[in-house]
JSON list of C-alpha atoms in Angstrom, two decimals:
[
{"chain": "A", "resi": 24, "resn": "MET", "atom": "CA", "xyz": [-14.73, 0.08, 2.67]},
{"chain": "A", "resi": 25, "resn": "LEU", "atom": "CA", "xyz": [-11.86, 0.04, 0.26]},
{"chain": "A", "resi": 26, "resn": "LYS", "atom": "CA", "xyz": [-11.66, 3.10, -2.10]},
{"chain": "A", "resi": 27, "resn": "ALA", "atom": "CA", "xyz": [-8.37, 2.79, -3.73]},
{"chain": "A", "resi": 28, "resn": "PHE", "atom": "CA", "xyz": [-5.53, 0.30, -3.80]},
{"chain": "A", "resi": 29, "resn": "VAL", "atom": "CA", "xyz": [-2.37, 0.97, -5.91]},
{"chain": "A", "resi": 30, "resn": "LEU", "atom": "CA", "xyz": [1.01, -0.67, -5.96]},
{"chain": "A", "resi": 31, "resn": "CYS", "atom": "CA", "xyz": [3.75, 1.65, -7.23]},
{"chain": "A", "resi": 32, "resn": "GLU", "atom": "CA", "xyz": [7.55, 1.93, -6.85]},
{"chain": "A", "resi": 33, "resn": "ASN", "atom": "CA", "xyz": [7.67, 5.08, -4.81]},
{"chain": "A", "resi": 34, "resn": "ILE", "atom": "CA", "xyz": [5.43, 7.39, -2.78]},
{"chain": "A", "resi": 35, "resn": "THR", "atom": "CA", "xyz": [6.15, 11.07, -1.99]},
{"chain": "A", "resi": 36, "resn": "ASP", "atom": "CA", "xyz": [4.23, 14.12, -0.86]},
{"chain": "A", "resi": 37, "resn": "ASN", "atom": "CA", "xyz": [3.03, 16.31, -3.54]},
{"chain": "A", "resi": 38, "resn": "PRO", "atom": "CA", "xyz": [4.92, 19.65, -3.04]},
{"chain": "A", "resi": 39, "resn": "ALA", "atom": "CA", "xyz": [1.86, 21.58, -4.32]},
{"chain": "A", "resi": 40, "resn": "SER", "atom": "CA", "xyz": [-0.69, 19.96, -1.99]},
{"chain": "A", "resi": 41, "resn": "ARG", "atom": "CA", "xyz": [-0.15, 18.44, 1.42]},
{"chain": "A", "resi": 42, "resn": "ASP", "atom": "CA", "xyz": [-3.24, 16.39, 1.01]},
{"chain": "A", "resi": 43, "resn": "GLN", "atom": "CA", "xyz": [-1.97, 14.74, -2.21]},
{"chain": "A", "resi": 44, "resn": "LYS", "atom": "CA", "xyz": [0.63, 11.95, -2.94]},
{"chain": "A", "resi": 45, "resn": "ASP", "atom": "CA", "xyz": [2.51, 11.29, -5.85]},
{"chain": "A", "resi": 46, "resn": "LEU", "atom": "CA", "xyz": [2.83, 7.70, -6.88]},
{"chain": "A", "resi": 47, "resn": "GLN", "atom": "CA", "xyz": [5.77, 7.07, -9.20]},
{"chain": "A", "resi": 48, "resn": "GLY", "atom": "CA", "xyz": [5.49, 3.74, -11.12]},
{"chain": "A", "resi": 49, "resn": "ALA", "atom": "CA", "xyz": [1.83, 3.23, -10.53]},
{"chain": "A", "resi": 50, "resn": "GLY", "atom": "CA", "xyz": [0.38, 0.65, -12.81]},
{"chain": "A", "resi": 51, "resn": "LEU", "atom": "CA", "xyz": [3.73, -0.76, -13.62]},
{"chain": "A", "resi": 52, "resn": "SER", "atom": "CA", "xyz": [3.30, -4.38, -14.68]},
{"chain": "A", "resi": 53, "resn": "ARG", "atom": "CA", "xyz": [6.86, -5.46, -14.83]},
{"chain": "A", "resi": 54, "resn": "MET", "atom": "CA", "xyz": [9.80, -4.47, -12.81]},
{"chain": "A", "resi": 55, "resn": "GLU", "atom": "CA", "xyz": [13.10, -5.20, -14.60]},
{"chain": "A", "resi": 56, "resn": "CYS", "atom": "CA", "xyz": [16.38, -5.84, -12.74]},
{"chain": "A", "resi": 57, "resn": "GLU", "atom": "CA", "xyz": [20.00, -6.60, -13.81]},
{"chain": "A", "resi": 58, "resn": "ASP", "atom": "CA", "xyz": [20.83, -8.57, -10.70]},
{"chain": "A", "resi": 59, "resn": "PRO", "atom": "CA", "xyz": [20.66, -12.40, -10.72]},
{"chain": "A", "resi": 60, "resn": "LEU", "atom": "CA", "xyz": [17.40, -13.81, -9.43]},
{"chain": "A", "resi": 61, "resn": "PRO", "atom": "CA", "xyz": [15.97, -14.12, -6.74]},
{"chain": "A", "resi": 62, "resn": "VAL", "atom": "CA", "xyz": [16.17, -10.35, -6.43]},
{"chain": "A", "resi": 63, "resn": "LYS", "atom": "CA", "xyz": [14.59, -8.24, -3.54]},
{"chain": "A", "resi": 64, "resn": "LEU", "atom": "CA", "xyz": [12.59, -5.67, -4.95]},
{"chain": "A", "resi": 65, "resn": "SER", "atom": "CA", "xyz": [10.36, -3.33, -2.66]},
{"chain": "A", "resi": 66, "resn": "PHE", "atom": "CA", "xyz": [7.54, -1.36, -3.50]},
{"chain": "A", "resi": 67, "resn": "TRP", "atom": "CA", "xyz": [4.79, 0.64, -1.94]},
{"chain": "A", "resi": 68, "resn": "VAL", "atom": "CA", "xyz": [1.15, 0.01, -1.51]},
{"chain": "A", "resi": 69, "resn": "PHE", "atom": "CA", "xyz": [-1.27, 3.06, -1.45]},
{"chain": "A", "resi": 70, "resn": "VAL", "atom": "CA", "xyz": [-4.56, 2.34, 0.32]},
{"chain": "A", "resi": 71, "resn": "GLN", "atom": "CA", "xyz": [-7.62, 4.64, 0.54]},
{"chain": "A", "resi": 72, "resn": "LEU", "atom": "CA", "xyz": [-10.49, 3.51, 3.13]},
{"chain": "A", "resi": 73, "resn": "SER", "atom": "CA", "xyz": [-13.65, 5.00, 4.23]},
{"chain": "A", "resi": 74, "resn": "ASP", "atom": "CA", "xyz": [-16.02, 3.68, 6.97]},
{"chain": "A", "resi": 75, "resn": "GLN", "atom": "CA", "xyz": [-18.79, 4.69, 9.04]},
{"chain": "A", "resi": 76, "resn": "LYS", "atom": "CA", "xyz": [-16.92, 3.52, 12.13]},
{"chain": "A", "resi": 77, "resn": "GLU", "atom": "CA", "xyz": [-14.35, 5.95, 13.57]},
{"chain": "A", "resi": 78, "resn": "SER", "atom": "CA", "xyz": [-11.50, 3.40, 13.82]},
{"chain": "A", "resi": 79, "resn": "GLY", "atom": "CA", "xyz": [-10.79, -0.15, 12.46]},
{"chain": "A", "resi": 80, "resn": "GLU", "atom": "CA", "xyz": [-7.97, -2.56, 11.77]},
{"chain": "A", "resi": 81, "resn": "VAL", "atom": "CA", "xyz": [-6.57, -3.53, 8.38]},
{"chain": "A", "resi": 82, "resn": "ARG", "atom": "CA", "xyz": [-3.87, -6.18, 7.75]},
{"chain": "A", "resi": 83, "resn": "LEU", "atom": "CA", "xyz": [-2.40, -6.67, 4.35]},
{"chain": "A", "resi": 84, "resn": "ALA", "atom": "CA", "xyz": [-1.34, -9.96, 2.79]},
{"chain": "A", "resi": 85, "resn": "TYR", "atom": "CA", "xyz": [0.29, -10.85, -0.39]},
{"chain": "A", "resi": 86, "resn": "MET", "atom": "CA", "xyz": [0.44, -14.46, -2.05]},
{"chain": "A", "resi": 87, "resn": "ARG", "atom": "CA", "xyz": [3.13, -16.00, -3.93]},
{"chain": "A", "resi": 88, "resn": "ALA", "atom": "CA", "xyz": [2.06, -16.81, -7.43]},
{"chain": "A", "resi": 89, "resn": "ASP", "atom": "CA", "xyz": [4.39, -19.98, -7.79]},
{"chain": "A", "resi": 90, "resn": "THR", "atom": "CA", "xyz": [3.73, -21.54, -4.16]},
{"chain": "A", "resi": 91, "resn": "GLY", "atom": "CA", "xyz": [0.42, -20.03, -3.13]},
{"chain": "A", "resi": 92, "resn": "ARG", "atom": "CA", "xyz": [2.16, -19.17, 0.31]},
{"chain": "A", "resi": 93, "resn": "ARG", "atom": "CA", "xyz": [0.55, -15.98, 1.89]},
{"chain": "A", "resi": 94, "resn": "THR", "atom": "CA", "xyz": [2.66, -13.63, 3.90]},
{"chain": "A", "resi": 95, "resn": "PHE", "atom": "CA", "xyz": [0.71, -11.22, 6.21]},
{"chain": "A", "resi": 96, "resn": "PHE", "atom": "CA", "xyz": [1.91, -7.95, 7.66]},
{"chain": "A", "resi": 97, "resn": "ARG", "atom": "CA", "xyz": [1.16, -6.64, 11.05]},
{"chain": "A", "resi": 98, "resn": "PRO", "atom": "CA", "xyz": [-2.28, -5.26, 11.63]},
{"chain": "A", "resi": 99, "resn": "VAL", "atom": "CA", "xyz": [-2.58, -1.39, 11.12]},
{"chain": "A", "resi": 100, "resn": "THR", "atom": "CA", "xyz": [-5.10, 0.61, 13.25]},
{"chain": "A", "resi": 101, "resn": "VAL", "atom": "CA", "xyz": [-6.97, 3.09, 11.10]},
{"chain": "A", "resi": 102, "resn": "ARG", "atom": "CA", "xyz": [-8.41, 5.99, 12.80]},
{"chain": "A", "resi": 103, "resn": "HIS", "atom": "CA", "xyz": [-10.92, 8.22, 10.57]},
{"chain": "A", "resi": 104, "resn": "SER", "atom": "CA", "xyz": [-10.73, 11.71, 11.89]},
{"chain": "A", "resi": 105, "resn": "ASP", "atom": "CA", "xyz": [-13.93, 12.47, 9.58]},
{"chain": "A", "resi": 106, "resn": "THR", "atom": "CA", "xyz": [-16.12, 9.46, 8.65]},
{"chain": "A", "resi": 107, "resn": "ALA", "atom": "CA", "xyz": [-17.30, 11.37, 5.74]},
{"chain": "A", "resi": 108, "resn": "GLN", "atom": "CA", "xyz": [-13.84, 11.58, 4.16]},
{"chain": "A", "resi": 109, "resn": "ALA", "atom": "CA", "xyz": [-11.63, 8.83, 3.06]},
{"chain": "A", "resi": 110, "resn": "THR", "atom": "CA", "xyz": [-8.27, 8.03, 5.02]},
{"chain": "A", "resi": 111, "resn": "VAL", "atom": "CA", "xyz": [-5.02, 7.15, 3.09]},
{"chain": "A", "resi": 112, "resn": "PHE", "atom": "CA", "xyz": [-2.20, 5.18, 4.33]},
{"chain": "A", "resi": 113, "resn": "CYS", "atom": "CA", "xyz": [0.91, 3.88, 2.59]},
{"chain": "A", "resi": 114, "resn": "ILE", "atom": "CA", "xyz": [2.97, 0.59, 3.21]},
{"chain": "A", "resi": 115, "resn": "ARG", "atom": "CA", "xyz": [6.39, -0.17, 1.82]},
{"chain": "A", "resi": 116, "resn": "MET", "atom": "CA", "xyz": [6.76, -3.75, 1.20]}
]
């Protein structure tokens, strides 16, 4: 069950709490650049999941708006150490 899905420019550990992440640029709707297009921009995906099963597999995909072509990332095995708590993972795209 998806609990949170956030696109952001960078993700770091919060120095005040090891259980929290700092999401820089979260909610950013436009990324500006000075280089000629096409430009390769990278960003992070923050995902928070929970499930009653102890483990599962997630595969992230994104779709180009201009062509509709989808790109799939490798499957990620998610293991919930406590099924009552949400599991967080981050992927750099």
